XYZ file of C-alpha atoms in Angstrom:
563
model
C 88.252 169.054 143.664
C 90.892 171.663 144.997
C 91.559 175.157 143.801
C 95.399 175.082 142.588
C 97.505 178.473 140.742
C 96.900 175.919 137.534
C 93.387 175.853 137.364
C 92.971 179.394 135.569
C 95.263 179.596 133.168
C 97.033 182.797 133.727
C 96.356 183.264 137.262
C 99.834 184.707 139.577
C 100.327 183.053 142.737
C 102.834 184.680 144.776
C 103.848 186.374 147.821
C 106.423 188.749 147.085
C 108.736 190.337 149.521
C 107.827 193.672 148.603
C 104.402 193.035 149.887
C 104.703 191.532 153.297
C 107.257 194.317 154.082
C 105.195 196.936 152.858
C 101.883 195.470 154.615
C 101.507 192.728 156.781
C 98.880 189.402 156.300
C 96.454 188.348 159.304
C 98.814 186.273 161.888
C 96.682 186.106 164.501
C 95.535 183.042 165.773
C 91.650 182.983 165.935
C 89.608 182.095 163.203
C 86.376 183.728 164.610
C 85.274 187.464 162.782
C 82.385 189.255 162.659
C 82.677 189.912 158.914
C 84.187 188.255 156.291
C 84.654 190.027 152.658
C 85.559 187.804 150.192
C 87.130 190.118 147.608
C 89.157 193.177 146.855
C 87.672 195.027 144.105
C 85.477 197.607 144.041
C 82.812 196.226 145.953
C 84.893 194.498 148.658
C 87.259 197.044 148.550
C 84.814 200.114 149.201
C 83.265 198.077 151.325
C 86.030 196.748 153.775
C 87.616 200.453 153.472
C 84.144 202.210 154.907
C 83.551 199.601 157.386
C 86.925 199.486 158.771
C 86.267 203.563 159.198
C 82.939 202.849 160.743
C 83.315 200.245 163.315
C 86.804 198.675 162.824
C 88.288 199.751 166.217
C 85.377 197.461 167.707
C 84.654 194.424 165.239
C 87.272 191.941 163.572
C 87.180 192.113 159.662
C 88.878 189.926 157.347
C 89.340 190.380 153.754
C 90.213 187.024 151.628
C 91.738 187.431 148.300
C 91.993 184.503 145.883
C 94.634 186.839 144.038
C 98.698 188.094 144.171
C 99.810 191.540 145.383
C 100.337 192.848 142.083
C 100.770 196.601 142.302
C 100.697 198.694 145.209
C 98.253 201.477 142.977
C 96.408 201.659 139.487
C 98.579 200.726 136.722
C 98.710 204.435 135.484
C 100.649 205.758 138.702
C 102.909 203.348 137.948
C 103.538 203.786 134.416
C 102.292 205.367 130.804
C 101.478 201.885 129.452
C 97.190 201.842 128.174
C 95.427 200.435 131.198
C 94.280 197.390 128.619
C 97.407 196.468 127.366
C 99.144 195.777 130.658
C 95.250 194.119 131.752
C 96.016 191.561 129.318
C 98.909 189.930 130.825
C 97.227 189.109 133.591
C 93.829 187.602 132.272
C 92.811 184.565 133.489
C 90.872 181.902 131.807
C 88.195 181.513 134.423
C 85.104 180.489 132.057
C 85.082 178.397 128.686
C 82.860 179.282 125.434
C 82.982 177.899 122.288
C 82.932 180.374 118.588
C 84.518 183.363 118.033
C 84.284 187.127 118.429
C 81.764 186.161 114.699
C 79.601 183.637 116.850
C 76.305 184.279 117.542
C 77.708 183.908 121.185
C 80.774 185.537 122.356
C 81.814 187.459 125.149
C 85.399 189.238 125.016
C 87.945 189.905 127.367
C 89.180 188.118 130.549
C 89.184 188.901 134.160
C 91.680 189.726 136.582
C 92.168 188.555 139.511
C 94.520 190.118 141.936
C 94.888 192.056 145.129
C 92.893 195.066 144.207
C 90.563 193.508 141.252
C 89.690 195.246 137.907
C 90.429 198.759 140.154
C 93.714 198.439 138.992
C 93.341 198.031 135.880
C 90.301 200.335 134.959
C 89.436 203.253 132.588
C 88.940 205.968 135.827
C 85.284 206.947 134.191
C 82.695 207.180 136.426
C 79.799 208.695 134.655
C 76.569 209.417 136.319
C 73.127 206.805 136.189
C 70.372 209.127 134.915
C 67.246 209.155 136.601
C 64.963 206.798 133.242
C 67.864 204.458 133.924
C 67.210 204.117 137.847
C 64.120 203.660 137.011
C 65.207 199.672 136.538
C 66.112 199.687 140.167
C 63.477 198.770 142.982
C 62.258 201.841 144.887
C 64.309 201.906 148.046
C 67.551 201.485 146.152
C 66.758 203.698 143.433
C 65.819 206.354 145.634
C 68.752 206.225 148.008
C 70.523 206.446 145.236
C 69.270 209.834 144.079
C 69.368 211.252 147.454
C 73.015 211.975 147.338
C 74.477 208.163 147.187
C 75.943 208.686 143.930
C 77.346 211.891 144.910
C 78.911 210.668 148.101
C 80.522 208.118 145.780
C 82.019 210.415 143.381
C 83.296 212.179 145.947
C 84.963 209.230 147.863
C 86.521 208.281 144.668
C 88.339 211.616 144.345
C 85.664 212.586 141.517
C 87.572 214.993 139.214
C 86.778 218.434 138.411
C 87.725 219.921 135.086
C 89.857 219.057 132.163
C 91.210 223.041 132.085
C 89.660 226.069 129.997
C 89.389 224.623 126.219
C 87.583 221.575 127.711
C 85.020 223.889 129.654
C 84.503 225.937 126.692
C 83.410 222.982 124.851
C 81.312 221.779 127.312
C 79.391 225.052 127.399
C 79.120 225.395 123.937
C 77.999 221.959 123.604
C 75.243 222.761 126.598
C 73.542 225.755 124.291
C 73.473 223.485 121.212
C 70.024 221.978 119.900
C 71.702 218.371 121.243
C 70.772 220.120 125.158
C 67.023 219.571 124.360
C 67.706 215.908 125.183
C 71.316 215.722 126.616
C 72.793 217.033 130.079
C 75.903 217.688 128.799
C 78.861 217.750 130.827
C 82.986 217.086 130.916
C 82.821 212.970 131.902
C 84.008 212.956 135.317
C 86.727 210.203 136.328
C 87.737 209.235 139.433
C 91.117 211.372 139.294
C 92.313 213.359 141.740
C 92.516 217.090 141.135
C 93.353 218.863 144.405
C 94.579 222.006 142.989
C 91.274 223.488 141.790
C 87.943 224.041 143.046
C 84.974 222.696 142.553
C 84.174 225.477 140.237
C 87.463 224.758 138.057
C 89.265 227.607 139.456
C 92.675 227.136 140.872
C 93.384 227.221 144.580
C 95.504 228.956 146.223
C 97.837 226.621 147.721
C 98.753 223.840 145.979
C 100.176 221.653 149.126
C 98.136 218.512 148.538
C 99.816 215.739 146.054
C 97.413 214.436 143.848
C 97.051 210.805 144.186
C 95.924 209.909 140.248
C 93.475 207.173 139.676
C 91.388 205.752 142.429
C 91.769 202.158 143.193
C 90.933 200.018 145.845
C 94.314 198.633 146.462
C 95.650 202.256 148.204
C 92.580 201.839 150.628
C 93.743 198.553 151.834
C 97.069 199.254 152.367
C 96.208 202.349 154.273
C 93.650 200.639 156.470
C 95.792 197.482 156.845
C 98.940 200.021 157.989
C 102.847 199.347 157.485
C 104.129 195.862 158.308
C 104.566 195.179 161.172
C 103.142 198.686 162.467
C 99.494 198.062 163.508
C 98.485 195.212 165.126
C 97.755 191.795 163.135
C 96.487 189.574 166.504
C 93.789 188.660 168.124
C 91.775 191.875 168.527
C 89.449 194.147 166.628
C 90.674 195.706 163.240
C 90.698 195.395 159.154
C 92.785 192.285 158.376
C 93.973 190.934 154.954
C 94.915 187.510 154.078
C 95.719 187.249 149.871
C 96.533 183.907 148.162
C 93.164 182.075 149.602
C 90.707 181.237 146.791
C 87.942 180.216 148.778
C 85.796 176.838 147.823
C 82.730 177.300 150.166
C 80.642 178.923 152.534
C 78.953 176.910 155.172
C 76.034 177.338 157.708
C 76.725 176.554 160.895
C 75.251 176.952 164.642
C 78.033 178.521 166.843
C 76.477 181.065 168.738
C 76.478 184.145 167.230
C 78.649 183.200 164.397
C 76.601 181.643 161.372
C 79.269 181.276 158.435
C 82.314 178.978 157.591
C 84.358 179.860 155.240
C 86.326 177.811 153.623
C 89.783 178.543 151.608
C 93.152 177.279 149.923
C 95.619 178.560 149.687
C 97.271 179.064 146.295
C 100.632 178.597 147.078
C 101.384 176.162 149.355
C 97.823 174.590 148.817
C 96.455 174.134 152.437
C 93.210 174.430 153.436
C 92.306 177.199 156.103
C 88.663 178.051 157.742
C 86.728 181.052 159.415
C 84.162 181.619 160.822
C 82.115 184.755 161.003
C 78.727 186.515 161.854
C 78.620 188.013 158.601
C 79.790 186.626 155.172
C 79.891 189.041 152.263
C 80.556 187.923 148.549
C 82.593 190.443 146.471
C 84.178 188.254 143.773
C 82.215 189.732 141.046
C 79.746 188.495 137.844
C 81.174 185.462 137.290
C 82.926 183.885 140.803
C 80.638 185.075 143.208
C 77.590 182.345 141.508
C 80.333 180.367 140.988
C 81.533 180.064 144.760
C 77.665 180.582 145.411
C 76.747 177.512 143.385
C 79.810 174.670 145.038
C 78.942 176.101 148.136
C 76.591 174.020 150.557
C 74.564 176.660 151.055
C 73.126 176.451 148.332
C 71.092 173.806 148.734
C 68.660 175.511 150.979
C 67.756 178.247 148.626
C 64.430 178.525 147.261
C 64.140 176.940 143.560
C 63.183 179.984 142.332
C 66.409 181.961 143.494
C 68.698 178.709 142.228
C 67.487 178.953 139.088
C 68.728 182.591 139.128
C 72.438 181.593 140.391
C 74.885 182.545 137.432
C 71.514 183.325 134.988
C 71.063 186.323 133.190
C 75.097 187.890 133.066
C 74.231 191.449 131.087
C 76.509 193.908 129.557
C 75.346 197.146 127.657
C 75.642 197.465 124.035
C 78.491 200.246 123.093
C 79.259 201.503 119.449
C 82.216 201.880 117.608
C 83.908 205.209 117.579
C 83.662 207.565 114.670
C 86.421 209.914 114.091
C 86.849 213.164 113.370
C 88.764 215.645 112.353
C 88.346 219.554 113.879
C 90.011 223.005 114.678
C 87.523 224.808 116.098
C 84.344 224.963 118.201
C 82.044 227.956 116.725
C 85.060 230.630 117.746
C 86.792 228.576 120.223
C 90.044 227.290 118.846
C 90.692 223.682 119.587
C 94.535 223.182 119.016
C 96.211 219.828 118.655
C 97.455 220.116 122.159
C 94.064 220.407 123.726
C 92.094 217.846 125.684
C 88.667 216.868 126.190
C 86.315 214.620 127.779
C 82.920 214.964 126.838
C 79.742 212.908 127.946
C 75.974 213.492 126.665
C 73.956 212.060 128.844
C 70.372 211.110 127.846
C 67.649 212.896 129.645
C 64.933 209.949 129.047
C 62.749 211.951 126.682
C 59.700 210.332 125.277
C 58.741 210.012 121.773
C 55.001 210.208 120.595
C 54.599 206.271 121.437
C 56.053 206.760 125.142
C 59.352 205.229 123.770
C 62.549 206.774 124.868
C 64.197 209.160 121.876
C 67.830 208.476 122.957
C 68.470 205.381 125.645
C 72.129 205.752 125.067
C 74.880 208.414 126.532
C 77.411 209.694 123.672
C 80.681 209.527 124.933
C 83.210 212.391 122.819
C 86.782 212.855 123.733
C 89.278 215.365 121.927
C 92.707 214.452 121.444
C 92.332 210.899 121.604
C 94.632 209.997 124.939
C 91.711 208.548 126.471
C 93.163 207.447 129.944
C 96.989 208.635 129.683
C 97.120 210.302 132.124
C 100.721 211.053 133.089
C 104.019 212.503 131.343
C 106.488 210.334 133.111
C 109.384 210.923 130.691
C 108.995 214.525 129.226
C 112.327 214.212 127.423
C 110.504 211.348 124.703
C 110.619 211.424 121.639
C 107.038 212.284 120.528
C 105.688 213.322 123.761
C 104.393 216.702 123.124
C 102.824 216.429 119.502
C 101.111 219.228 118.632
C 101.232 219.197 114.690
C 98.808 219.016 112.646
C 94.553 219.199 113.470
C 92.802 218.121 116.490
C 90.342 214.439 116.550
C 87.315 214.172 117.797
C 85.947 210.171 118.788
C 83.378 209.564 119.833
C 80.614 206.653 120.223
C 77.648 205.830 122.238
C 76.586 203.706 125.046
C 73.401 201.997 125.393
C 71.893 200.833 128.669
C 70.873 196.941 128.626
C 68.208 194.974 130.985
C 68.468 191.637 132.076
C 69.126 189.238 129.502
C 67.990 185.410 130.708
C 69.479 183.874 127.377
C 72.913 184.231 128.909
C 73.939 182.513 131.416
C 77.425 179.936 133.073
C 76.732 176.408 133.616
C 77.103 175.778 136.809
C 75.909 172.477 136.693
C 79.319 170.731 136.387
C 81.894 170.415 138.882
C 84.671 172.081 137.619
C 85.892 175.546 138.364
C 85.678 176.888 134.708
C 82.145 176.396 133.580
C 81.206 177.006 130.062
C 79.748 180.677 129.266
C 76.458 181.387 126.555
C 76.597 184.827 126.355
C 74.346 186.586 123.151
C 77.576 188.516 121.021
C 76.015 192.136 121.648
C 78.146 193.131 117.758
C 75.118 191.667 116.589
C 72.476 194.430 115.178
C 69.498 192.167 114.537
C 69.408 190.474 118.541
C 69.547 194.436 119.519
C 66.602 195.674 117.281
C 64.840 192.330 117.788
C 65.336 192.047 121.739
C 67.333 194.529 123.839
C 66.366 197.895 122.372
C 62.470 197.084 122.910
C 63.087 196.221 126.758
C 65.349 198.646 127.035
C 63.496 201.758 125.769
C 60.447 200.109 123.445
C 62.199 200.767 120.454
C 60.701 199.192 117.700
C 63.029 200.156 114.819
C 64.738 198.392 112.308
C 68.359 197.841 112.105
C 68.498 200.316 109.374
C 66.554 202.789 111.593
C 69.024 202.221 114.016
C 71.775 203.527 112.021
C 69.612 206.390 110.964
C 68.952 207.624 114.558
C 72.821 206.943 115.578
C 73.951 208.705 112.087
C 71.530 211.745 112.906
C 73.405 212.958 116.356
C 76.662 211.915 114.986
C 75.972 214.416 112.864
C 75.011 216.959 114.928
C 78.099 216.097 116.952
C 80.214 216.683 114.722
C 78.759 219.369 112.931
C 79.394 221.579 116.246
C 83.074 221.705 115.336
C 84.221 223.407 111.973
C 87.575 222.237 109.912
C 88.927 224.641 107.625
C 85.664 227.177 107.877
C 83.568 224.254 107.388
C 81.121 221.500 109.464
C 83.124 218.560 110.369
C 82.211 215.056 108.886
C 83.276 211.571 110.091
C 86.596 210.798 108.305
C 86.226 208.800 105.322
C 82.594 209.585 105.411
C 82.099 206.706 107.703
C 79.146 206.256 109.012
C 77.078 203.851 111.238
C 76.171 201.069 108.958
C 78.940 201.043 106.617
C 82.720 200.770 106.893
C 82.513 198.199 109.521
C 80.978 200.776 111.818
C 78.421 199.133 114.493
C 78.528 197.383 117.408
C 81.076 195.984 119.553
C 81.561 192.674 121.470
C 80.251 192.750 125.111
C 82.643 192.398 127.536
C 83.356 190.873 131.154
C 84.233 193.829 132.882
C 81.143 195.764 132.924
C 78.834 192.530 132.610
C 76.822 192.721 135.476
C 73.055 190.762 137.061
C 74.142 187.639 137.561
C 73.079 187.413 141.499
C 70.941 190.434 140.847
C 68.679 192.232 143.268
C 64.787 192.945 142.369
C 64.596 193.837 139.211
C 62.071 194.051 135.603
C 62.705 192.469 132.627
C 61.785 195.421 130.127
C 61.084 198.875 131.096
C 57.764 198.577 130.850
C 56.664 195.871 132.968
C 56.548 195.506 136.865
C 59.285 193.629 139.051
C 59.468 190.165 138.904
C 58.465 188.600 142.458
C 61.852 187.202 142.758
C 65.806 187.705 142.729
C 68.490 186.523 144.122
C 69.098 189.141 146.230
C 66.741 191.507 148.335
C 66.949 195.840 147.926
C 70.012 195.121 151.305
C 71.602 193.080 149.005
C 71.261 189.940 151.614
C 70.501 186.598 149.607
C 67.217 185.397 150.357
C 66.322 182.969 152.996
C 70.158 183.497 154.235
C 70.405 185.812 157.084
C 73.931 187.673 157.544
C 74.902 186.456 153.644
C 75.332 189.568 151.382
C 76.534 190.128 147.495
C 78.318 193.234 146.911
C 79.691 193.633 143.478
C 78.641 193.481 139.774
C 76.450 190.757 140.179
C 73.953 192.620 142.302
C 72.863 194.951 139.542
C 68.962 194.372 138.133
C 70.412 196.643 135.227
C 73.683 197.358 133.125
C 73.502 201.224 132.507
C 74.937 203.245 129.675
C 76.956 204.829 132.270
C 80.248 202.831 133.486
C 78.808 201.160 136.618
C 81.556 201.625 139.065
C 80.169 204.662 140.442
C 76.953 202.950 140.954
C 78.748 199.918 142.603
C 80.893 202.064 145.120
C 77.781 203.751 145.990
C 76.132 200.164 146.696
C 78.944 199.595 148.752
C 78.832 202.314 151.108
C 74.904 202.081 152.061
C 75.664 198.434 152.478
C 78.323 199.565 155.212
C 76.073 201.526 156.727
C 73.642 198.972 157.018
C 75.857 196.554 158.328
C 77.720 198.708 160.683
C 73.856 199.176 162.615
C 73.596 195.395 162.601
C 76.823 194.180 163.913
């Protein structure tokens, strides 16, 4: 079989004017690199970016991308559309399932695949991994991640600052509540630009620097790849991009120091193209990267034990509904309808009296309900500036989620859409019964779920006032009733599916084996590396892009020593 711009349904194959004139593809002649990064998302794209700032004036890098030049930026520099809406158009059908968002298996939601990846498309959130969450990590990772990794990465992402005065007022309010005996509390950060103040909120004093709006790993391509025909696209060292080449395989072979063929077609005009490289690195994501893992010949020399882990054991973490409410004040801060907010309550990892952990979930509150617009790009509409009327409050709650080996893609088949089994996470019961004792050893009841989810809820919203009095949920709706629960998992946070070292429940040591090692190398396969999604032994409360682009820089680092 062949890869063809028919085989996911949805999938845009094209090469657009407006992209070889803004940056040029790889027309050199050699086919030899000494990395190859198949991918453009977050974890190729970080990845590629830092390298290509580390050692691309003296090694040859190539990224291949199966997918179109889309847009030049995220979708919300380019317009006021919601970030899902416009997502949704370009979904592609690139696993089957049978049932229904009611099934007792169901995952929602479609991937993109595109110049750039889901960091186009994405909310902008990058909360932070708490420390009882790392704790799923093996040691070396987990620790360089608390030595400033995650830090670096906000920063690289143009981590933003403050949501003005109202919001920090809030957030301080919120910090000397009872809820701070088990919740850092702190405005959600989001990968947003926000030159004009300083770190402590504060506005500068020149305001020179443009702010670029939501990160996205398209920009740092283009930048590093450099105005067509500008830099040079030959023979010698440098970042080079090639889009429009899905690619079917990666081979061993013995050619001096180069170890990988890579094989690719080419979406549009459907011919086949190799390369060869020291170092192959798969950035595809959860679901391609064991898929291209699996067809590929390598494969076949892999331990049985790391097979069997090939596409096994996709995760997602649970997430609530919202509950809404109405407010106008915060103790004697007024909260007006024009105000905004982004609140996260991140769990500290508490223990309760059986060495369970009292909250393994971060609550997630925004004011004002625009939850990614981020841009007025037509002040003069109709209905742009609405400030009637009282302020809302939503707000739900995010649960962190081990490994889960009763979902998994079979890979078995030859076909480039396998069929997905992938637990619906709506379900209460499979969360009480399965995922909440791993997770935290919560042995509750569904019931006592709601109980424990109803209980901050109401101290949430019981900070605020309406009318002189402690706000409620509108329509008294509470966790449990009304429809209010859980939702569907989801594709673009699902994570573990090539995963690194990890534990099954948070209570029990690492299992002996994984697909990848703590360098995020697969095992027996010297110079083959994972960097995306699937390289996660955990799927946090927290959105895991943070986590991912820090991944991506210490793997830079470590391959910028090797090579």
């Amino acid at each position: 079989m062949v890869f063809s711009a028919s085989t996911y349904e949805n999938f845009v194959s094209e090469r657009s004017s407006s992209q070889t004139r803004l940056f040029a593809p790889y027309l050199g002649s050699r086919d030899d690199f000494d990395l190859i990064i198949i991918g453009s998302g977050f974890g190729g794209g970080v990845l590629a970016d830092d390298l290509a700032e580390r050692i691309g004036r003296q090694k040859r890098i190539l990224v291949l991308e199966a997918g179109s030049y889309l847009y030049p930026t995220h979708i919300y520099n380019v317009c006021r559309f919601p970030n899902a809406n416009v997502a949704k158009n370009f979904a592609c059908k690139t696993f089957s399932q049978e049932g229904n968002e009611g099934s007792e298996d169901y995952i929602h939601e479609r991937p993109q695949l595109n110049f750039g990846g889901r960091s186009i498309w994405w909310s902008g959130l990058i909360p932070h991994i708490q420390p009882w969450e790392l704790q799923f990590f093996p040691d070396r990772v987990r620790q360089d991640l608390e030595n400033g990794l995650l830090d670096k990465a906000g920063a690289s992402m143009n981590e933003s600052i403050s949501m003005g005065t109202i919001a920090q007022g809030i957030t301080e309010r919120f910090q000397r509540s009872p809820l701070a005996e088990d919740f850092i509390i702190t405005q959600t950060p989001r990968a947003l630009h926000q030159p004009y103040l300083n770190p402590n909120g504060t506005p500068r004093e020149a305001y020179f620097t443009e702010p670029t709006g939501v990160f996205n790993t398209a920009e740092l391509l283009i930048n590093q790849v450099g105005l067509s025909p500008g830099v040079s696209q030959g023979d010698g060292p440098g970042l080079f991009l090639l889009l429009n080449k899905f690619v079917e395989s990666v081979d061993q072979i013995n050619d001096g120091h180069l170890k990988y063929r890579v094989n690719s077609t080419d979406t549009i005009d459907g011919k086949p193209r190799s390369f060869r490289a020291k170092t192959v690195i798969l950035c595809g994501g959860s679901i391609e990267s064991p898929k291209l893992l699996q067809r590929s010949p390598i494969y076949n020399n892999l331990a049985p034990a790391v097979k069997s882990m090939v596409g096994n054991g996709l995760t997602d973490h649970p997430t609530t509904s919202e509950l809404t409410s109405f407010i106008s004040h915060m103790g004697d801060l007024s909260i007006p309808r024009h105000a905004h907010a982004k609140i996260i309550l991140y769990s500290k990892g508490n223990k309760g009296p059986n060495k369970e952990i009292r909250y393994p979930f971060n609550v997630e509150i925004n004011i004002n309900h625009e939850y990614w617009h981020l841009r007025e790009n037509d002040p003069s509409e109709p209905g742009a500036h609405n400030v009637d009327g009282d302020s809302r409050i939503d707000f739900k709650f995010s649960f962190g989620n081990p490994v889960y080996g009763g979902n998994h893609m079979d890979l078995s088949a030859a076909n480039y859409v396998p069929n997905m089994q992938f637990r619906n996470l709506s379900r209460a019961s499979h969360l009480a019964d399965s995922r909440f004792p791993a997770l935290a050893g919560w042995h509750k009841s569904v019931d006592e779920i709601w109980a424990v989810l109803n209980d901050v809820s109401f101290k949430v919203c019981s900070q605020f006032l309406l009318n002189g009095r402690p706000a409620r949920p509108a329509g008294e709706a509470w966790f449990g009733t009304g429809g209010k629960g859980f939702g569907i998992g989801t594709v673009h946070h699902a994570a573990c599916s090539l995963r690194m070292p990890f534990r099954w429940t948070y209570d029990r040591e690492f299992e002996p084996d994984s697909v990848v090692d703590e360098d995020l190398q697969v095992r027996g396969m010297d110079g083959l590396y994972v960097c995306d999604m699937s390289v996660m032994p955990f799927s946090s409360a927290a959105n895991p892009v943070r986590t991912l682009a820090a991944l991506g820089l210490r793997l830079s680092e470590r391959l910028a020593a090797r090579v």
